[in-house]
Coordinates of C-alpha atoms and ligand atoms in Angstrom, one line a residue:
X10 CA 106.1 96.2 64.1
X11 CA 105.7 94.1 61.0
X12 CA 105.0 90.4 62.2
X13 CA 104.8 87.0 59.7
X14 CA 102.7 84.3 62.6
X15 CA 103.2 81.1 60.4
X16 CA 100.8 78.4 62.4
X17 CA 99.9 75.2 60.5
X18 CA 96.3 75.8 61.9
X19 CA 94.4 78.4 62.9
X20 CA 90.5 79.3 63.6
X21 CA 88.0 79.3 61.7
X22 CA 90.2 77.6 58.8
X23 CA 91.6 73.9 60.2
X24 CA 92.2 73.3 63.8
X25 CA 93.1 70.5 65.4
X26 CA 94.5 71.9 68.8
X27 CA 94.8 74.5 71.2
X28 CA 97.4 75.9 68.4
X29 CA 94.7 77.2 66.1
X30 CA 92.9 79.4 69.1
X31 CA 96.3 80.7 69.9
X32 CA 97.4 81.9 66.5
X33 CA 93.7 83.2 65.8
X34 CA 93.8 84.9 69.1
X35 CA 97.4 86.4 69.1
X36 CA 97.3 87.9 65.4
X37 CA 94.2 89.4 66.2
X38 CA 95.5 91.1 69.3
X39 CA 98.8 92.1 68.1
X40 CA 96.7 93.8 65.3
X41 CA 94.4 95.5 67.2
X42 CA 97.2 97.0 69.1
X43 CA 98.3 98.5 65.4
X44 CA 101.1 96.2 64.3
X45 CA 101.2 94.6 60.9
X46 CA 100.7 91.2 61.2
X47 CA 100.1 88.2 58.3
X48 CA 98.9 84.9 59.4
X49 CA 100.1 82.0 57.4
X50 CA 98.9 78.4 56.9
X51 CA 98.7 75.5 54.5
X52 CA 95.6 76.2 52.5
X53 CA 93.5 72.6 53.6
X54 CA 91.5 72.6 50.5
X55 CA 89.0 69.9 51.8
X56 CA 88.9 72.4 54.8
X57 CA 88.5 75.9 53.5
X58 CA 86.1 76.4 51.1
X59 CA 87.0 77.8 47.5
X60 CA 84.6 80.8 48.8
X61 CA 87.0 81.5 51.4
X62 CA 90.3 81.3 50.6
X63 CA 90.6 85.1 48.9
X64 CA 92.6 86.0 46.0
X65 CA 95.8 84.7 44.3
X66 CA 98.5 86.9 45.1
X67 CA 101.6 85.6 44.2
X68 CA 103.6 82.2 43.3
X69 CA 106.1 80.9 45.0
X70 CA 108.6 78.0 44.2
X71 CA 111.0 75.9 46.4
X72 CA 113.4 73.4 45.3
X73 CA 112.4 69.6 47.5
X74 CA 114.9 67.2 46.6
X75 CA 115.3 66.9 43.1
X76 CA 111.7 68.5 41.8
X77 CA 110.6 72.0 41.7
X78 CA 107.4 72.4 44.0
X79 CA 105.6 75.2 43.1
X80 CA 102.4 77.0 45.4
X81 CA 99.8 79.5 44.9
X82 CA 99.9 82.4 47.3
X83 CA 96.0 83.0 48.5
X84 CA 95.0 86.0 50.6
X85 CA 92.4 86.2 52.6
X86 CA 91.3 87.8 56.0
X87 CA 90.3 86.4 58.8
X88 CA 86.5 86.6 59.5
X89 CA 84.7 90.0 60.3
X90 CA 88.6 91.6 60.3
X91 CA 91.1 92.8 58.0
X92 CA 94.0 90.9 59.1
X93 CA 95.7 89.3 56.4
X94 CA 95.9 85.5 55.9
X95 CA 98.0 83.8 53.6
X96 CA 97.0 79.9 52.2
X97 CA 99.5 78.2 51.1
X98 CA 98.1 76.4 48.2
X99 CA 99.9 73.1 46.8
X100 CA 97.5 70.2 46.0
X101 CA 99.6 67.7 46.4
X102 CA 100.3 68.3 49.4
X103 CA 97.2 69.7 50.9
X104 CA 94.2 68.4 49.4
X105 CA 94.0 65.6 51.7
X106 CA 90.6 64.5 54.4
X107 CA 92.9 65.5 57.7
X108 CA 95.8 68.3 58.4
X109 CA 98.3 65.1 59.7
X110 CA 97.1 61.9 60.2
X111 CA 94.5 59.8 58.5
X112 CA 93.3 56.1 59.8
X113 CA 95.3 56.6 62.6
X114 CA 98.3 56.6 60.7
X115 CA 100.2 59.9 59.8
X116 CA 100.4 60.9 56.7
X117 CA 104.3 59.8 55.2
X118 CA 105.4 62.4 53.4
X119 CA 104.1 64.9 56.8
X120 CA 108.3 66.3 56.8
X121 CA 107.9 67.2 52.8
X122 CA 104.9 68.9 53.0
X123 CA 105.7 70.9 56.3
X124 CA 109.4 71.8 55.4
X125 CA 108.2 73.0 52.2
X126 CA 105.1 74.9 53.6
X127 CA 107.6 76.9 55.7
X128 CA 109.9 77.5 52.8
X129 CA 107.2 78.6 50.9
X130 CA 106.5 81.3 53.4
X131 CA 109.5 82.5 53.3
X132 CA 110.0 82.7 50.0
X133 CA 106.6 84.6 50.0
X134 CA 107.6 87.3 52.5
X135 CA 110.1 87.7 50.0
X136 CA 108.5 87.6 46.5
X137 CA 105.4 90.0 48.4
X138 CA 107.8 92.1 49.6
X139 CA 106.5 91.1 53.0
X140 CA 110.1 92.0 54.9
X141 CA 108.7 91.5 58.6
X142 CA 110.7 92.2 62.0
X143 CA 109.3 89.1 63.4
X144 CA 109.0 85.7 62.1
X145 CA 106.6 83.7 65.1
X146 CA 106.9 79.9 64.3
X147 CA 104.7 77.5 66.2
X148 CA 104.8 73.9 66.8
X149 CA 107.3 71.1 65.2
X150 CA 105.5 71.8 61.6
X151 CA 107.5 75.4 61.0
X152 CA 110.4 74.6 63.6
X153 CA 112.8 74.4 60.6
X154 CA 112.2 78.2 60.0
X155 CA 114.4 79.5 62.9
X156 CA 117.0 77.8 61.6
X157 CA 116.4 78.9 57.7
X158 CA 116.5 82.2 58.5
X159 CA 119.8 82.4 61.1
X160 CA 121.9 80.1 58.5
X161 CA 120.6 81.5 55.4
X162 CA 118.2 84.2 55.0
X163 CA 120.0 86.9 57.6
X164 CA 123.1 87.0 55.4
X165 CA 120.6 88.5 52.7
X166 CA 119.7 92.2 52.5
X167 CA 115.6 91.6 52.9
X168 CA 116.2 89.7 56.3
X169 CA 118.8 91.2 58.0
X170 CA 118.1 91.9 61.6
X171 CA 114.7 90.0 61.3
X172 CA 113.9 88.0 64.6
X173 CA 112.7 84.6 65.4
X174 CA 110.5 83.2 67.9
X175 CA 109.1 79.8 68.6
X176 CA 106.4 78.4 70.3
X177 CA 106.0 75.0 72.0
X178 CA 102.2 74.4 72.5
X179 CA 102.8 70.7 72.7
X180 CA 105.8 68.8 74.2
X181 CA 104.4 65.5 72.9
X182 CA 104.7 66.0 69.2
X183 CA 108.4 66.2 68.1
X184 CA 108.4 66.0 64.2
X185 CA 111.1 63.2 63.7
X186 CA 111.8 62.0 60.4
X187 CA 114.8 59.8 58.9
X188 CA 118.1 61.7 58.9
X189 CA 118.4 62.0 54.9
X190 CA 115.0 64.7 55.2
X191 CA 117.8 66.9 56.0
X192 CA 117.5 67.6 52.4
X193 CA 114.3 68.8 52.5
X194 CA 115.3 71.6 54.7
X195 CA 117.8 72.9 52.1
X196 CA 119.9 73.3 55.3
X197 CA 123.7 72.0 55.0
X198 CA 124.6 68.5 56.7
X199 CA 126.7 70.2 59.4
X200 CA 123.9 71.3 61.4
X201 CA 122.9 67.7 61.9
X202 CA 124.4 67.7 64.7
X203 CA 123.7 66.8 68.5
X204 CA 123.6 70.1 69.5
X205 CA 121.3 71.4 66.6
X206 CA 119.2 69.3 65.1
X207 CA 119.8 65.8 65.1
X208 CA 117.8 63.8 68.3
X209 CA 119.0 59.8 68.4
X210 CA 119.6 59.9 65.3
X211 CA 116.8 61.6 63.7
X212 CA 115.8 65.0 62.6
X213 CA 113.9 66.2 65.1
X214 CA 112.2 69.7 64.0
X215 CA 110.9 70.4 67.7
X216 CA 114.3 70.8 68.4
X217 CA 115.2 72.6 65.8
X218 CA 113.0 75.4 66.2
X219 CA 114.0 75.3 70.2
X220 CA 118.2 74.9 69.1
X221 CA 117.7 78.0 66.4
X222 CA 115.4 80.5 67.8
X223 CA 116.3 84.5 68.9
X224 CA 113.5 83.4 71.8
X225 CA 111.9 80.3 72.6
X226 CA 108.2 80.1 74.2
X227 CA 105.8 78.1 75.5
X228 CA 102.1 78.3 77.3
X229 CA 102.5 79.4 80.6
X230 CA 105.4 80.7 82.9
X231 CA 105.0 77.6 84.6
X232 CA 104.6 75.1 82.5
X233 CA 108.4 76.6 81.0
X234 CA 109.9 76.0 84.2
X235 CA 108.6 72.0 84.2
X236 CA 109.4 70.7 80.8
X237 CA 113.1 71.7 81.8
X238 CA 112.7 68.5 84.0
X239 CA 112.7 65.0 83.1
X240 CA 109.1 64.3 83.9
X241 CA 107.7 66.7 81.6
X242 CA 110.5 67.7 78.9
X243 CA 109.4 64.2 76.3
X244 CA 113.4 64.1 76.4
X245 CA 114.3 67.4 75.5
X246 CA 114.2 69.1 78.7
X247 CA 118.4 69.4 78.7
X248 CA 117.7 70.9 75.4
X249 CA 115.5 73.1 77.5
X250 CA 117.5 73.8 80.0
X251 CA 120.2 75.1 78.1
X252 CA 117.9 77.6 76.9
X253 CA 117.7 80.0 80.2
X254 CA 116.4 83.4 79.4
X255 CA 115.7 82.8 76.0
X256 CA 112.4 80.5 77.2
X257 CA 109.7 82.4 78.3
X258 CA 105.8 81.0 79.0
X259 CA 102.8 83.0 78.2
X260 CA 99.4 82.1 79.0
X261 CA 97.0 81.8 76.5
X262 CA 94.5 84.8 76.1
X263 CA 90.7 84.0 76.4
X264 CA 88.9 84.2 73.3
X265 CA 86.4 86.7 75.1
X266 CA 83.8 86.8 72.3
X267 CA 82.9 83.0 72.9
X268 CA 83.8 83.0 77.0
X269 CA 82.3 85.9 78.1
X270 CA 78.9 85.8 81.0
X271 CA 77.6 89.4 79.8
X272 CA 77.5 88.1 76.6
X273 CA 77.2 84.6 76.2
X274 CA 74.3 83.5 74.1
X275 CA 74.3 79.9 75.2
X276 CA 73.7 80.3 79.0
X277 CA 70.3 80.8 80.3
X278 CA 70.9 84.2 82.1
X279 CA 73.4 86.6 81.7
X280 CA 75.3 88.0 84.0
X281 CA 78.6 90.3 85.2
X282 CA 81.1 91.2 88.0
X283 CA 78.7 94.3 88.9
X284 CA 75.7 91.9 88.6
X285 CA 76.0 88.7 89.2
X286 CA 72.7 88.0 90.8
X287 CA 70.3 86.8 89.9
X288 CA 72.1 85.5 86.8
X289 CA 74.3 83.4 88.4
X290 CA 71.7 81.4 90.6
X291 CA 69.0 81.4 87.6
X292 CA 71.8 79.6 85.4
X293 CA 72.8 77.3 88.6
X294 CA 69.0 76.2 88.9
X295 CA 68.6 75.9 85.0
X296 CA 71.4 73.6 84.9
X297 CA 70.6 71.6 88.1
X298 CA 67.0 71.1 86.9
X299 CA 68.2 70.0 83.4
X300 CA 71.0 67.5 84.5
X301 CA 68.8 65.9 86.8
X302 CA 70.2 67.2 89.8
X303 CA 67.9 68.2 93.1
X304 CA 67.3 72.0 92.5
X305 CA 68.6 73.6 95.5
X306 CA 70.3 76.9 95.8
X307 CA 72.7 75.7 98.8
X308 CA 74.2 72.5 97.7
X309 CA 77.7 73.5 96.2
X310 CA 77.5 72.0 92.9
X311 CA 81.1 71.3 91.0
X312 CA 81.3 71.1 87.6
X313 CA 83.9 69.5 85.2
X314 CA 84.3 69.5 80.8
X315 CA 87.0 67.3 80.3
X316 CA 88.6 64.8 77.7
X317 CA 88.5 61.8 80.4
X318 CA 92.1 60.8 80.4
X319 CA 95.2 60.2 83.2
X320 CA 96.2 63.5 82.4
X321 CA 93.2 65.3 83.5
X322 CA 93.4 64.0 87.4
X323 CA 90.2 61.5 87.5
X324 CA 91.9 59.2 89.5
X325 CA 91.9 61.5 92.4
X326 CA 88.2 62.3 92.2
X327 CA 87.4 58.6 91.7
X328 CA 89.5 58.6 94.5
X329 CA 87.7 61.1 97.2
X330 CA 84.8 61.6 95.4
X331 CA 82.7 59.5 98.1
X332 CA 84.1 61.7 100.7
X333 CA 82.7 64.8 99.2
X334 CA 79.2 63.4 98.6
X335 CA 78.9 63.8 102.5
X336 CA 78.8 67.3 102.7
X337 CA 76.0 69.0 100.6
X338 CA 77.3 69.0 97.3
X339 CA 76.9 68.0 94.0
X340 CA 78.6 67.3 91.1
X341 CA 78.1 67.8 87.4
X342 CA 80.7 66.2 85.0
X343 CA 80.5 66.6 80.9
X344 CA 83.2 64.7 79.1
X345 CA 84.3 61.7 76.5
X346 CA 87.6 59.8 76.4
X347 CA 89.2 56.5 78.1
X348 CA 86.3 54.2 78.8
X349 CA 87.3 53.2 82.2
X350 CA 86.5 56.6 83.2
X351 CA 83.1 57.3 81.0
X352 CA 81.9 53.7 83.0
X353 CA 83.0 55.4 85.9
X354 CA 81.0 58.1 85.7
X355 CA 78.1 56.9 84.9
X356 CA 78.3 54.2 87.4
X357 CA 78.3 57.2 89.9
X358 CA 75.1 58.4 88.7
X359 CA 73.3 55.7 88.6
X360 CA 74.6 55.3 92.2
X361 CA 73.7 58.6 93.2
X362 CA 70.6 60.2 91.5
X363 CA 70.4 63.9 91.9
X364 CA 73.8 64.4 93.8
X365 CA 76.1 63.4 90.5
X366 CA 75.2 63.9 86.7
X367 CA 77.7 62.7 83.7
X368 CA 77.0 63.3 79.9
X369 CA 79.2 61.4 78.3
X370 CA 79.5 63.5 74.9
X371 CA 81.1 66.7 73.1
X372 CA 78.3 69.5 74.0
X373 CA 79.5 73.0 73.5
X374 CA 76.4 74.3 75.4
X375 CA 76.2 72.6 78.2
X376 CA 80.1 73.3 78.5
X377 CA 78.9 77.0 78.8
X378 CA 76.0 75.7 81.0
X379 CA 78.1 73.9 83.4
X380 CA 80.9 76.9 83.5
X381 CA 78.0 79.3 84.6
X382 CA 75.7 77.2 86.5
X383 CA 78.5 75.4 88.4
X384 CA 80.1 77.3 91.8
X385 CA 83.0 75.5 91.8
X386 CA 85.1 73.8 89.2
X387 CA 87.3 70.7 89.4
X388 CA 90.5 70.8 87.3
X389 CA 93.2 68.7 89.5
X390 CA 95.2 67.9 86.3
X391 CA 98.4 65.7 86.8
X392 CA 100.3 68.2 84.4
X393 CA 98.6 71.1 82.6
X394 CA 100.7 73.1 79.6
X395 CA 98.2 76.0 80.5
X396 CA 95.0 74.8 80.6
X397 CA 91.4 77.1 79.2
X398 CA 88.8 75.6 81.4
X399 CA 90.5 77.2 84.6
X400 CA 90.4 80.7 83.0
X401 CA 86.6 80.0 81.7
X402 CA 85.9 79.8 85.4
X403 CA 87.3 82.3 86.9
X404 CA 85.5 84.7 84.2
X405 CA 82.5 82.8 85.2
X406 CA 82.9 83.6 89.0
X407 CA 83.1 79.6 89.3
X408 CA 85.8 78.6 91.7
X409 CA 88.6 76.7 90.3
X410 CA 89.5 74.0 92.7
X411 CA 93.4 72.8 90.3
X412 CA 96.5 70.8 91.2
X413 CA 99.5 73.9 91.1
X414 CA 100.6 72.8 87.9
X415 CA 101.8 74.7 84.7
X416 CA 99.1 77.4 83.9
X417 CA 97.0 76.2 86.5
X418 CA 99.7 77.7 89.0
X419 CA 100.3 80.7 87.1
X420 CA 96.7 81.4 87.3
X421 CA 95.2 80.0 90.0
X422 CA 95.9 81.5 93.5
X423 CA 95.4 80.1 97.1
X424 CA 92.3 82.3 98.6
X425 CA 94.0 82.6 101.9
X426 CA 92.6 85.8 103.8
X427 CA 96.0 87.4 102.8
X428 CA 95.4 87.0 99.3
X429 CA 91.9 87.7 99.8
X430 CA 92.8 90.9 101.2
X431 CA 95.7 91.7 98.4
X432 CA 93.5 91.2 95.4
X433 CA 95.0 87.6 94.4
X434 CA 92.9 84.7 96.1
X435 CA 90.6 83.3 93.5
X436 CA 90.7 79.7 93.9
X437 CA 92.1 76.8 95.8
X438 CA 95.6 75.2 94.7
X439 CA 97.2 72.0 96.1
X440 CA 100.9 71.2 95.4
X441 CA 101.3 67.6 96.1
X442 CA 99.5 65.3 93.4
X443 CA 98.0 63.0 95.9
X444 CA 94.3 62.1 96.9
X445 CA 93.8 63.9 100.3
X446 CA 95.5 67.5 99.0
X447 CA 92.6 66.9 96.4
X448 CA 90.3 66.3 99.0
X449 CA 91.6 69.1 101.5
X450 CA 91.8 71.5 98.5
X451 CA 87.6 70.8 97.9
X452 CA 87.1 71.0 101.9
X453 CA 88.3 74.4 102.0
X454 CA 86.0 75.0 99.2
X455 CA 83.1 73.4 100.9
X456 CA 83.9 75.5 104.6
X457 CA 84.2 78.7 102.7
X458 CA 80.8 78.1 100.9
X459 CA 79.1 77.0 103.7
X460 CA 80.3 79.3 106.6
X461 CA 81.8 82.3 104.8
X462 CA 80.1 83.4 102.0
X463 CA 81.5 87.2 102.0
X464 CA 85.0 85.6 101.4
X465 CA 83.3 83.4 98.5
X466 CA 81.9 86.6 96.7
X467 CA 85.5 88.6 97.3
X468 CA 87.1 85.6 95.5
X469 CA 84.6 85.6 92.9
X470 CA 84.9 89.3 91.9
X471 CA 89.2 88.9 91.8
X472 CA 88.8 86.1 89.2
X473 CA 86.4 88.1 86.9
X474 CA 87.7 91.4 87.5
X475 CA 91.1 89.9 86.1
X476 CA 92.3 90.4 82.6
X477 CA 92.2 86.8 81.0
X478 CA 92.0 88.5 77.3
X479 CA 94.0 88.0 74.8
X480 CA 95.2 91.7 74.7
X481 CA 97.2 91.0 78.0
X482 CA 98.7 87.8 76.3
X483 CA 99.2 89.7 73.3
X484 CA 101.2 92.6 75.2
X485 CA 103.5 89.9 76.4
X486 CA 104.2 88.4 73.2
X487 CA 105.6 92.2 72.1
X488 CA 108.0 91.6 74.8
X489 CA 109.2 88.7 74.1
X490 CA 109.6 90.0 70.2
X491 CA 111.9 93.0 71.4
X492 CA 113.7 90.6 73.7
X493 CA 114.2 89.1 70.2
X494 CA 114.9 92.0 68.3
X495 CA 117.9 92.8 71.2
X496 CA 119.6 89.1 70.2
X497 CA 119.6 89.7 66.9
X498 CA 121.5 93.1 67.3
X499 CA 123.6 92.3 70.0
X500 CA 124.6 88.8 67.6
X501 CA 125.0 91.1 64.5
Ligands
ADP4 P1 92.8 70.3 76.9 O1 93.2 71.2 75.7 O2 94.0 69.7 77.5 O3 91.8 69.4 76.5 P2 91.9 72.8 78.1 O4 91.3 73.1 79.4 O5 93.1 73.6 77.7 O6 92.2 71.2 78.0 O7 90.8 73.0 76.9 C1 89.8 72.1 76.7 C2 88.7 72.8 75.9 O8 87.8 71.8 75.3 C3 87.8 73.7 76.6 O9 87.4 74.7 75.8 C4 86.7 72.8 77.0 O10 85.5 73.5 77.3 C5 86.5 71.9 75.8 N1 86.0 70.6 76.1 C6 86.6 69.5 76.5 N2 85.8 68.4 76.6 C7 84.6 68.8 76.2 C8 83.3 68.2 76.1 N3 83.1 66.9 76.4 N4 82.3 69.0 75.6 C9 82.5 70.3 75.3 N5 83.6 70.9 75.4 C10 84.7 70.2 75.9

């Protein structure tokens, strides 16, 4: 299958999100699986050095308003593969210090320059003769493309059949803009509409891309399910809703050649599901001994890398943390973010020497350190669109201890002895978001620990022995592009 991924960021070129992993990630696996894929972005000039933005292969031109915009077509590859990435390259537009928002304020002409970065891709697949199956939008910035293509671009010979999907990695960020950027969309003023793409009044290119694709996605089975609901839908969960079958969530793939114990050079001992000791317990006592805590093998020491926010579930630690220090454990936290909770943290301690340790920083090593040195991790997030840190542990044969919440519940599974026994316990789960299913959820963790340790190994080996790759993320992403495929035909 021939597949244009048009991402506004990706890794190693801009990234400000989860959304670059994921479009690095899924090209990469759709490719190795043998399909044709092109990765498109803006070329961020200040970001991408001239060194590695490849070769000018085309030109394109879209008409914005009433001036001609014209773009260099770059190709390149991505890194150590020969996938083929495409840089949009318009100065004007993209030769600026961040990818959207600068002093805190976003940049105002952010609906110009993404409407005509997706035009411009489109007109590329055309000029480069490019004629993919699959157009795969992401995120508010391309959400106009869906709607390109169905109104305009399948009437033509080069497009016909072609299918659309789009992604939601986050709710939050809608793309409004006045009504009259309708114009920049080339799109006629009937599909301003309440049903299409008008929101209150505005243009709302989140909804757009949701109102106009063949299939609609988002980051985890469960997390699709929730934003159908008022308390997680940012207002468009009727929007949502309406969508039945065509929505679909897919976890996120592991990027396995960063998050991987066999391999990892940043972790003091490897380790793997065949082996784990004495890896597992050297990394443990490495970390303790480094962060301060008491070095001792039997304490059951829980680990947490987190932006501090609400969002993240602090409260309820703060909350029952206390409770926990009574049992022979300890706790290692790494994070940055609101200051009430940084304060917090290190309040605790100061409080408690060699039971609690917080680094309050961004530390990429001892975020490995903690995953691997940790035997149980804390991730009781309010709401959780799917969520890495979960999967890091689980590959780490570190127990995730979540609140059953978007791809924490789709990857996270009670360690009853039923599911023990079936192959699916690897963690502990509570469903209500409340203080004491925190605390009971870390109590099971502690009695297992301490009195069953043949049950803690079993759940151990399910969670590393699981595929988190991107390959199995990839495979459903094929799925959902045939599910497009059908639409199209059975519209045409
Ligand atoms: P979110 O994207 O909501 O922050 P995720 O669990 O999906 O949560 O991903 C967070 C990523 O950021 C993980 O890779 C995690 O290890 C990393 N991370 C978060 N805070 C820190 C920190 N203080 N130091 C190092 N890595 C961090």
């Amino acid at each position: 299958m021939r597949i244009l991924l048009v991402s506004s960021e990706a890794v190693p070129f801009a990234k400000t999100g989860g959304l670059a992993d994921v479009a690095t990630g899924l090209a990469k696996a759709l490719a190795s699986d043998g399909h044709e894929v092109v990765l498109a972005l803006p070329c961020y000039r200040r970001h991408i050095p001239e060194e590695g933005r490849g070769e000018k292969i085309g030109q394109v031109e879209v008409q914005m308003r009433m001036k001609r915009v014209r773009a260099d077509i770059l190709e390149t590859t991505l890194p150590d593969t020969s996938l083929r990435v495409w840089l949009v390259d318009q100065s004007n537009y993209f030769d600026r210090a961040s990818l959207y928002v600068e002093g805190g304020f976003d940049y105002a002409d952010n609906s110009e320059r993404f409407l005509f970065f997706s035009r411009a891709v489109l007109h590329a697949a055309r000029n480069l003769y490019f004629l993919p199956h699959i157009i795969h939008a992401n995120d508010w910035q391309t959400g106009a493309i869906p709607a390109i293509v169905k109104e305009k671009l399948r009437d033509t010979e080069d497009f016909r059949g072609v299918g659309t999907v789009f992604t939601i990695h986050n709710m939050a960020f809608h793309g409004a803009f006045p009504p009259w950027d309708l114009e920049l969309t080339g799109l006629p003023q009937k599909l301003f509409n309440w049903r299409q793409m008008e929101f209150y009044g505005q243009l709302n290119l989140l909804k757009t891309g949701i109102s106009f694709a063949d299939m609609v996605t988002t980051v985890s089975p469960t997390y699709a399910r929730e934003i159908c609901r008022p308390e997680f839908g940012c207002g468009l969960d009727a929007v949502l809703a309406e969508c039945g079958e065509r929505l679909v969530g897919i976890l996120n793939g592991v990027d396995m050649d960063a998050w991987n114990p066999e391999l990892d050079p940043l972790i003091p001992q490897k380790y793997s599901s065949d082996r784990l000791q004495p890896g597992k317990a050297a990394c443990k006592a490495t970390l303790q001994s480094e962060l301060g805590l008491n070095v001792s093998p039997k304490s059951l020491l829980f680990g947490m890398v987190t932006r501090l926010t609400d969002q993240k579930g602090l409260d309820l630690i703060s909350a029952r943390i206390e409770n926990l220090l009574e049992a022979d454990t300890q706790f290692a936290f790494l994070g940055t973010g609101d200051e009430g909770y940084e304060k917090l943290l290190r309040e605790l301690e100061q409080r408690y020497p060699g039971r609690i340790s917080a680094t309050i920083g961004f530390n990429e090593k001892l975020a490995h350190r903690i995953e691997a040195g940790s035997d149980a991790y804390l991730m009781p997030s309010r709401f959780e669109p799917c969520g890495l840190n979960q999967q890091y542990s689980l590959l780490y044969g570190t127990i995730p201890i979540v609140h059953a919440t978007g791809g924490l519940a789709d990857s996270v599974t009670e360690a009853t002895p039923e599911n023990l026994a079936n192959g699916t316990g690897n963690g502990f789960a509570f469903q209500r978001y409340d203080a004491d299913a925190f605390l009971n959820a870390c109590w099971r963790a502690v009695g297992m620990y301490q009195f069953r340790q043949d049950d803690w190994q079993r759940m151990q080996q399910i969670g590393m022995t699981r595929d988190w790759s991107w390959n199995r993320s990839g495979r459903d992403y094929m799925a959902v592009y045939e599910q497009a495929l059908t639409r199209v035909k059975s519209t045409t």
